[in-house]
XYZ file of C-alpha atoms in Angstrom:
509
model
C 7.516 -10.339 261.033
C 10.278 -7.081 259.512
C 10.469 -4.074 261.004
C 11.228 -1.651 258.715
C 13.554 1.648 259.880
C 12.404 5.163 259.482
C 14.701 6.867 258.342
C 16.511 10.063 259.973
C 17.230 12.720 258.890
C 20.876 13.606 258.276
C 21.957 16.839 260.014
C 24.676 18.041 261.177
C 23.082 20.581 264.133
C 20.670 17.334 265.433
C 23.383 17.241 268.629
C 23.419 21.106 269.027
C 23.915 20.605 272.857
C 22.595 24.232 275.147
C 24.792 25.131 278.495
C 24.533 27.180 280.750
C 27.450 29.253 281.992
C 29.198 29.024 285.225
C 27.610 31.290 288.116
C 31.493 32.665 287.771
C 31.172 33.693 284.379
C 27.707 35.426 285.031
C 27.560 38.910 284.959
C 25.863 40.038 288.332
C 23.695 42.521 290.102
C 22.432 44.429 286.490
C 19.021 46.107 287.138
C 17.183 44.830 283.671
C 14.616 47.160 282.299
C 10.642 46.556 283.196
C 9.446 48.293 280.315
C 6.687 46.774 278.534
C 8.330 46.704 274.933
C 8.623 43.641 273.636
C 12.067 44.130 273.022
C 15.165 41.690 273.296
C 16.811 44.403 275.681
C 20.392 43.178 275.255
C 22.725 43.472 272.203
C 25.840 41.771 272.861
C 29.074 42.024 269.827
C 32.787 40.682 270.399
C 34.010 43.055 272.063
C 31.294 44.142 274.161
C 27.836 43.401 275.730
C 24.939 46.367 275.611
C 21.864 46.172 278.597
C 19.141 48.546 279.087
C 18.489 48.656 282.390
C 16.454 50.432 285.843
C 16.938 53.766 285.538
C 15.397 57.212 286.950
C 14.511 60.343 285.268
C 16.186 59.407 281.856
C 17.531 55.974 280.011
C 20.061 54.432 280.274
C 21.888 51.370 279.394
C 24.488 49.207 280.119
C 27.618 49.425 277.667
C 30.601 45.820 279.682
C 33.346 43.766 277.919
C 32.998 41.122 276.748
C 34.967 39.623 279.357
C 33.687 41.776 281.879
C 31.919 38.601 284.929
C 31.032 39.192 288.704
C 28.127 40.988 290.617
C 28.624 45.074 288.822
C 29.069 47.964 291.335
C 25.832 50.338 291.341
C 27.652 53.527 290.484
C 28.771 51.607 287.090
C 28.885 54.150 284.793
C 26.083 53.764 282.055
C 25.557 55.839 278.681
C 22.976 57.860 279.935
C 21.812 59.782 277.374
C 18.525 60.067 276.603
C 16.143 61.522 279.185
C 12.963 59.034 278.817
C 13.253 55.103 279.261
C 15.547 53.475 276.221
C 13.988 50.612 274.539
C 16.233 49.180 271.765
C 19.664 49.291 271.195
C 21.834 47.440 268.684
C 25.865 47.575 267.804
C 27.294 47.958 264.406
C 28.108 45.264 262.114
C 30.868 47.634 261.031
C 32.378 48.878 263.621
C 32.489 47.108 267.559
C 32.526 50.443 268.899
C 29.934 51.748 267.839
C 26.117 51.392 269.251
C 22.855 53.267 268.246
C 19.526 53.376 270.959
C 16.114 54.150 270.479
C 14.317 56.050 273.016
C 11.233 56.820 274.209
C 12.131 60.457 274.335
C 11.535 60.015 270.270
C 15.383 60.082 269.170
C 17.892 57.642 267.677
C 21.699 58.546 269.483
C 24.869 57.085 268.027
C 27.550 56.723 270.516
C 31.296 55.723 270.567
C 32.661 53.434 273.326
C 36.197 53.533 274.343
C 37.869 50.400 273.360
C 38.210 49.165 277.120
C 34.700 50.171 278.553
C 33.269 53.239 280.543
C 34.908 55.698 282.085
C 32.531 57.531 283.586
C 28.969 58.134 282.526
C 28.271 58.532 278.696
C 26.521 61.973 277.809
C 27.210 62.868 274.820
C 26.547 61.571 271.268
C 28.113 60.879 268.139
C 24.715 61.684 266.130
C 21.568 61.948 267.641
C 18.773 61.497 264.716
C 15.532 63.788 265.326
C 12.797 62.568 262.409
C 10.402 60.429 264.512
C 7.334 62.551 266.460
C 6.084 59.663 268.780
C 8.302 57.014 271.147
C 11.137 55.093 268.513
C 10.613 51.565 269.267
C 13.551 50.280 266.880
C 16.850 50.716 265.136
C 18.289 48.160 262.559
C 21.991 49.027 261.163
C 22.556 48.042 257.053
C 24.066 44.205 256.631
C 26.345 45.846 254.322
C 25.999 49.492 253.236
C 27.859 52.222 255.933
C 27.138 54.100 258.093
C 23.141 53.249 256.446
C 20.804 53.295 259.519
C 17.246 51.988 259.945
C 14.350 53.299 262.639
C 10.560 52.400 263.167
C 8.245 54.195 265.564
C 5.300 54.342 266.900
C 4.183 57.172 264.597
C 4.279 54.300 262.050
C 7.517 56.755 260.210
C 10.537 54.127 259.171
C 13.189 56.451 258.726
C 16.504 55.709 257.240
C 19.526 57.596 258.124
C 22.921 57.586 256.666
C 25.056 58.795 260.217
C 27.835 59.839 258.603
C 25.821 62.800 257.915
C 22.865 62.828 260.530
C 20.769 63.278 257.190
C 17.230 61.783 256.466
C 17.739 59.704 253.704
C 14.619 57.943 252.762
C 11.451 57.602 255.652
C 8.334 55.460 254.550
C 4.613 57.553 255.897
C 2.267 55.619 254.286
C 3.432 51.429 253.640
C 1.861 51.077 258.052
C -1.129 52.734 258.813
C -0.463 51.126 262.418
C 2.203 50.231 265.031
C 4.945 47.974 263.571
C 6.213 46.004 264.917
C 9.231 44.487 263.386
C 11.391 45.356 260.676
C 14.491 42.858 258.719
C 17.047 43.642 256.666
C 17.433 40.945 253.334
C 21.137 39.401 252.807
C 21.877 42.750 250.279
C 20.370 45.086 252.365
C 17.883 45.727 249.017
C 15.056 44.878 251.034
C 12.943 44.989 254.229
C 10.073 42.880 256.298
C 8.018 44.770 258.712
C 4.447 43.449 260.521
C 2.095 45.687 261.948
C -0.072 45.320 263.879
C -2.804 45.521 260.989
C -1.601 41.763 260.870
C -0.083 42.216 257.591
C 3.204 40.995 256.496
C 4.939 43.852 253.971
C 8.041 43.394 251.737
C 9.705 46.787 251.009
C 12.503 48.807 249.086
C 12.702 51.145 251.212
C 14.934 53.044 248.560
C 12.003 53.605 246.190
C 9.169 53.835 249.047
C 7.330 51.388 247.719
C 5.636 48.125 248.594
C 6.764 44.817 246.358
C 4.347 42.224 248.183
C 1.559 42.198 251.118
C 0.707 39.515 253.286
C -2.960 40.129 254.738
C -3.386 37.938 258.381
C 0.342 36.429 258.312
C -0.733 35.109 261.829
C -4.957 35.584 263.092
C -4.302 36.831 266.186
C -4.542 40.147 267.978
C -1.046 39.707 270.054
C 2.688 41.121 268.913
C 4.097 39.493 265.495
C 8.063 38.912 264.708
C 9.702 38.533 260.966
C 12.654 37.865 259.885
C 14.105 37.832 256.460
C 16.562 34.291 255.795
C 19.070 34.431 253.975
C 18.196 32.850 250.882
C 14.974 35.959 250.424
C 12.592 33.471 252.488
C 10.535 34.511 254.791
C 10.590 33.173 258.843
C 7.130 35.006 260.893
C 6.638 34.307 264.632
C 3.056 35.131 266.399
C -0.390 33.828 267.482
C -3.422 31.642 266.418
C -7.565 32.396 266.944
C -6.962 30.527 269.683
C -4.000 31.951 271.303
C -1.442 28.976 270.190
C 1.661 30.844 269.777
C 2.771 29.964 266.209
C 6.742 29.391 263.744
C 4.994 30.267 259.626
C 7.676 29.928 256.698
C 7.104 32.192 253.548
C 7.728 32.083 250.371
C 8.499 35.602 249.180
C 7.226 34.961 245.429
C 4.490 33.753 246.450
C 3.231 34.500 249.893
C -0.083 33.128 248.602
C 0.137 30.426 251.433
C 2.367 29.935 254.144
C 4.870 26.863 253.324
C 5.259 25.678 257.082
C 3.705 26.565 260.526
C 4.640 24.692 263.370
C 2.418 25.605 266.136
C 4.146 25.519 269.303
C 2.450 26.374 272.968
C -0.375 28.907 274.257
C 2.074 31.461 276.293
C 2.298 34.944 275.574
C 5.646 36.059 275.531
C 6.745 37.175 272.034
C 8.604 34.433 270.174
C 11.474 36.507 269.213
C 13.881 34.857 266.627
C 17.203 35.332 266.091
C 18.863 33.599 263.063
C 21.904 32.205 261.955
C 22.831 32.786 257.882
C 25.780 30.421 258.455
C 24.554 27.841 259.958
C 20.042 28.345 258.540
C 19.245 27.959 262.218
C 16.382 29.770 263.762
C 16.487 30.182 268.480
C 13.710 31.020 268.864
C 13.363 32.426 272.463
C 10.376 33.943 274.340
C 10.135 37.234 277.179
C 8.997 35.166 279.940
C 9.904 31.807 279.133
C 11.854 29.456 280.475
C 12.887 27.033 277.430
C 14.549 28.362 274.308
C 13.634 25.979 271.322
C 15.626 26.135 267.787
C 15.168 24.721 264.513
C 17.065 24.443 261.046
C 15.665 25.886 257.960
C 15.938 23.148 254.903
C 15.155 22.848 251.340
C 13.800 20.127 251.404
C 10.004 19.400 253.614
C 8.879 19.765 255.994
C 11.626 22.848 255.558
C 11.542 24.259 259.485
C 13.127 20.743 261.333
C 12.893 20.901 265.339
C 16.123 20.332 266.496
C 15.557 20.531 270.605
C 15.286 23.387 273.194
C 17.374 24.358 276.382
C 15.489 24.442 279.640
C 16.255 26.257 282.727
C 14.570 27.092 285.794
C 14.147 30.489 285.995
C 12.714 32.659 283.003
C 14.709 35.197 280.783
C 13.140 39.207 280.758
C 15.173 39.159 277.710
C 18.523 37.584 275.744
C 21.394 39.000 273.525
C 22.525 36.303 271.016
C 26.176 36.980 270.257
C 28.179 37.648 266.709
C 29.559 34.799 264.977
C 32.717 36.867 264.943
C 33.029 36.204 268.597
C 32.306 32.584 269.471
C 34.406 30.149 270.365
C 35.908 28.119 267.386
C 38.285 26.372 269.309
C 34.704 24.395 271.440
C 32.222 23.512 268.248
C 30.471 26.869 269.560
C 28.038 27.591 267.260
C 25.712 30.517 268.640
C 26.257 32.295 272.036
C 23.040 33.769 274.075
C 23.510 35.454 276.444
C 19.620 35.139 278.517
C 18.307 38.052 281.093
C 17.636 37.471 283.692
C 15.987 39.952 286.615
C 19.871 41.015 288.385
C 21.699 38.350 286.681
C 22.624 38.271 283.009
C 23.553 34.515 282.035
C 25.418 33.085 279.203
C 24.236 30.321 277.207
C 26.621 28.779 274.644
C 24.885 26.373 272.020
C 27.310 24.054 270.714
C 27.838 21.023 268.299
C 29.786 17.741 270.216
C 33.000 16.770 268.515
C 35.837 14.173 268.780
C 38.817 16.130 266.940
C 40.688 19.519 268.188
C 40.939 20.624 264.324
C 38.875 23.232 262.715
C 35.501 22.101 262.127
C 34.876 22.926 258.762
C 32.044 22.304 258.102
C 30.419 24.046 261.191
C 32.169 27.037 260.389
C 31.278 28.639 256.765
C 32.714 32.417 256.017
C 30.793 34.784 257.719
C 30.224 38.345 257.441
C 33.413 40.116 258.340
C 33.473 43.816 259.887
C 34.316 45.103 256.359
C 31.204 46.774 254.711
C 30.690 46.274 251.020
C 29.522 50.202 250.475
C 29.373 53.400 251.498
C 26.438 54.925 252.450
C 26.454 57.023 249.034
C 26.936 53.959 246.911
C 23.809 52.601 248.849
C 21.797 55.590 248.363
C 23.376 55.712 244.870
C 21.519 52.237 244.002
C 24.170 49.521 244.446
C 23.522 46.636 246.234
C 26.367 43.694 247.511
C 26.253 40.751 249.400
C 28.307 41.237 252.575
C 32.219 39.591 252.554
C 32.641 37.138 254.561
C 35.853 36.056 256.863
C 37.246 32.824 257.818
C 36.897 31.791 261.620
C 39.996 29.309 260.954
C 42.157 29.279 263.859
C 39.957 31.997 265.379
C 39.642 35.298 263.748
C 41.161 38.936 264.358
C 39.835 42.158 263.076
C 41.407 42.783 259.785
C 42.410 47.476 260.076
C 39.219 49.275 257.920
C 39.946 51.211 255.221
C 36.625 52.751 256.489
C 35.967 52.566 260.564
C 35.957 56.507 261.412
C 31.958 56.492 261.992
C 32.373 60.356 260.961
C 34.425 60.694 258.225
C 32.514 63.758 256.597
C 32.084 65.028 260.945
C 34.113 67.111 262.922
C 35.096 64.622 266.351
C 33.016 64.822 269.476
C 35.591 64.766 272.725
C 32.925 63.142 274.302
C 33.169 61.621 278.274
C 34.669 58.552 278.792
C 34.575 58.277 275.357
C 38.706 57.631 275.953
C 41.706 58.718 273.097
C 42.431 54.145 272.440
C 39.074 54.211 270.421
C 38.969 51.952 267.534
C 37.349 54.772 265.249
C 39.310 57.447 265.932
C 42.106 57.941 263.280
C 45.909 57.787 264.477
C 47.977 61.152 264.642
C 51.520 61.094 262.848
C 53.274 63.735 264.116
C 55.513 66.392 262.148
C 59.023 66.673 264.390
C 61.180 68.949 262.266
C 65.079 68.111 262.196
C 67.771 69.614 262.986
C 70.762 70.637 259.786
C 73.311 69.106 261.972
C 71.455 66.352 262.989
C 70.411 64.946 259.096
C 74.274 65.653 258.146
C 75.144 63.346 261.173
C 72.132 60.935 259.422
C 73.207 61.665 256.488
C 76.883 60.818 256.577
C 76.169 57.740 259.024
C 74.190 55.530 255.987
C 77.388 56.538 254.343
C 78.587 53.247 256.091
C 76.120 50.692 256.771
C 74.727 48.509 254.755
C 71.964 49.119 251.536
C 69.233 46.609 252.847
C 69.230 48.881 255.821
C 68.947 51.930 253.651
C 65.925 51.174 251.392
C 64.552 49.825 254.898
C 64.405 53.605 255.954
C 64.375 55.042 252.828
C 60.642 53.236 252.291
C 60.104 53.687 256.412
C 59.852 57.339 254.816
C 57.731 56.729 251.673
C 55.267 55.244 254.716
C 54.912 57.668 257.004
C 54.750 60.377 253.834
C 51.967 58.024 252.570
C 49.852 58.381 256.702
C 51.089 62.437 256.522
C 49.465 62.562 252.892
C 45.944 60.538 254.035
C 45.506 62.742 257.559
C 46.430 64.978 255.922
C 43.353 64.710 253.539
C 41.256 63.251 256.165
C 42.061 66.686 258.308
C 40.293 68.878 255.046
C 37.458 66.976 254.939
C 36.310 67.620 257.948
C 36.517 71.154 258.139
C 34.518 70.932 254.776
C 32.333 69.111 256.389
C 32.250 71.191 259.480
C 32.527 74.785 257.325
C 29.186 72.775 255.872
C 27.178 72.584 258.459
C 27.929 76.301 259.895
C 26.692 77.625 256.975
C 22.903 75.171 257.168
C 22.986 76.532 260.730
C 23.507 79.966 259.769
C 21.083 79.985 257.487
C 18.992 78.094 259.923
C 18.859 80.590 262.600
C 18.458 83.621 260.109
C 14.997 81.581 259.120
C 14.327 81.792 263.203
C 15.304 85.088 263.486
C 12.865 86.772 260.694
C 9.745 83.707 261.532
C 10.115 85.657 265.572
C 10.846 89.655 263.413
C 6.513 88.595 262.174
C 5.574 86.953 265.423
C 6.588 90.203 267.089
C 5.255 92.025 264.327
C 1.850 90.688 264.785
C 2.016 88.767 260.861
C 1.588 85.276 263.005
């Protein structure tokens, strides 16, 4: 009798190994928020980790350098400008010092964190966005356009903002009849997908305000759902079946009549939060209250979603932060890293692919999205789309200086407390020091005896200085112009309020 050996699916991610960092590398005494909102409560980039924490009489979140470990003092400075609990936070994909936060106080704030972290409590935001009438539970930066931020609140509104001007550029008020559970941009930011309390999955063009596709009853259960756009345009959703079993489904946006694949997990109550890595096409599922992190690979072959493995621990998670790919350790073949939130601790968990070679593993690290945006806000608003600009991770990635790093290019700078002078988003100041005439003559005579190469180098240096001065001058003029428009707008608003007050005093209203 002969036995036929089963064919094993070939994948370089079949043996992904998850391991928690040692205790001395964890962050202790972090009072993780107890809000009932089903969010990750944490976000991480290559510079900082931000965690929403318990706060009396307002809303706060903690921002720490990514290298920080050990016990956190209870008096450590926080970002504490909200008047009610913070529900969601997200780092800007184009500036590692900028973070947006959404709160129960109906506002969204954008903050600039100094390079070394906070040295004092931060209460003054760079920008405050007010357009929601109920609590705001979702913030999502545009993946490729600079300064574009999406927010969704319990008023069933989806708002799209130009953070550089503080302007509300698009508002979707009729698309959702009930509470919005999840919003995700597609790869180039031309569309979003949402899931709502009415159990429907919608694909929406935010600029035209039109619903492109709708699928009723993505999951039959009444518990919250989540949806995330994949890089090839498909959508992955998580939810619950009619029998309260947790499910994951894959959908083709060209035909939403039937799911491409459905997998049932278990009967736990925690909402499964999907974290997607477009570089490896892997999905990680973390449930609030779970002790496990499941991970899958999405392919073009049936059954399309392939279970790889799961990480299991003894303590349940309150939330989790997913590190941007630019921050992983390529020398250890680390393809992902989670920051698991315990009740009073943050524990890093590394996902690695075992390899014997010490060389850079190019097949594990395709080019990934870098800091540089593909479009400016006004270009995206005008209708342009562009995929993310990619960078290589070979040899360890170091971010190039960006020509778009100033988050408020058209707004006056705010000198908020705790925002140090060394912030990555503050333009470099060039000082003009007049040179006395006799010094200039002496220097000129010295040049005669110098080699030609030195004189040419000095000439290039002067030209570079002049160009830097011209650039700073143009930025200052742009800021003055923007400030003038703000003053005019405020003047008109004050005049309107005075007229309304006069009408009330006269009894006309």
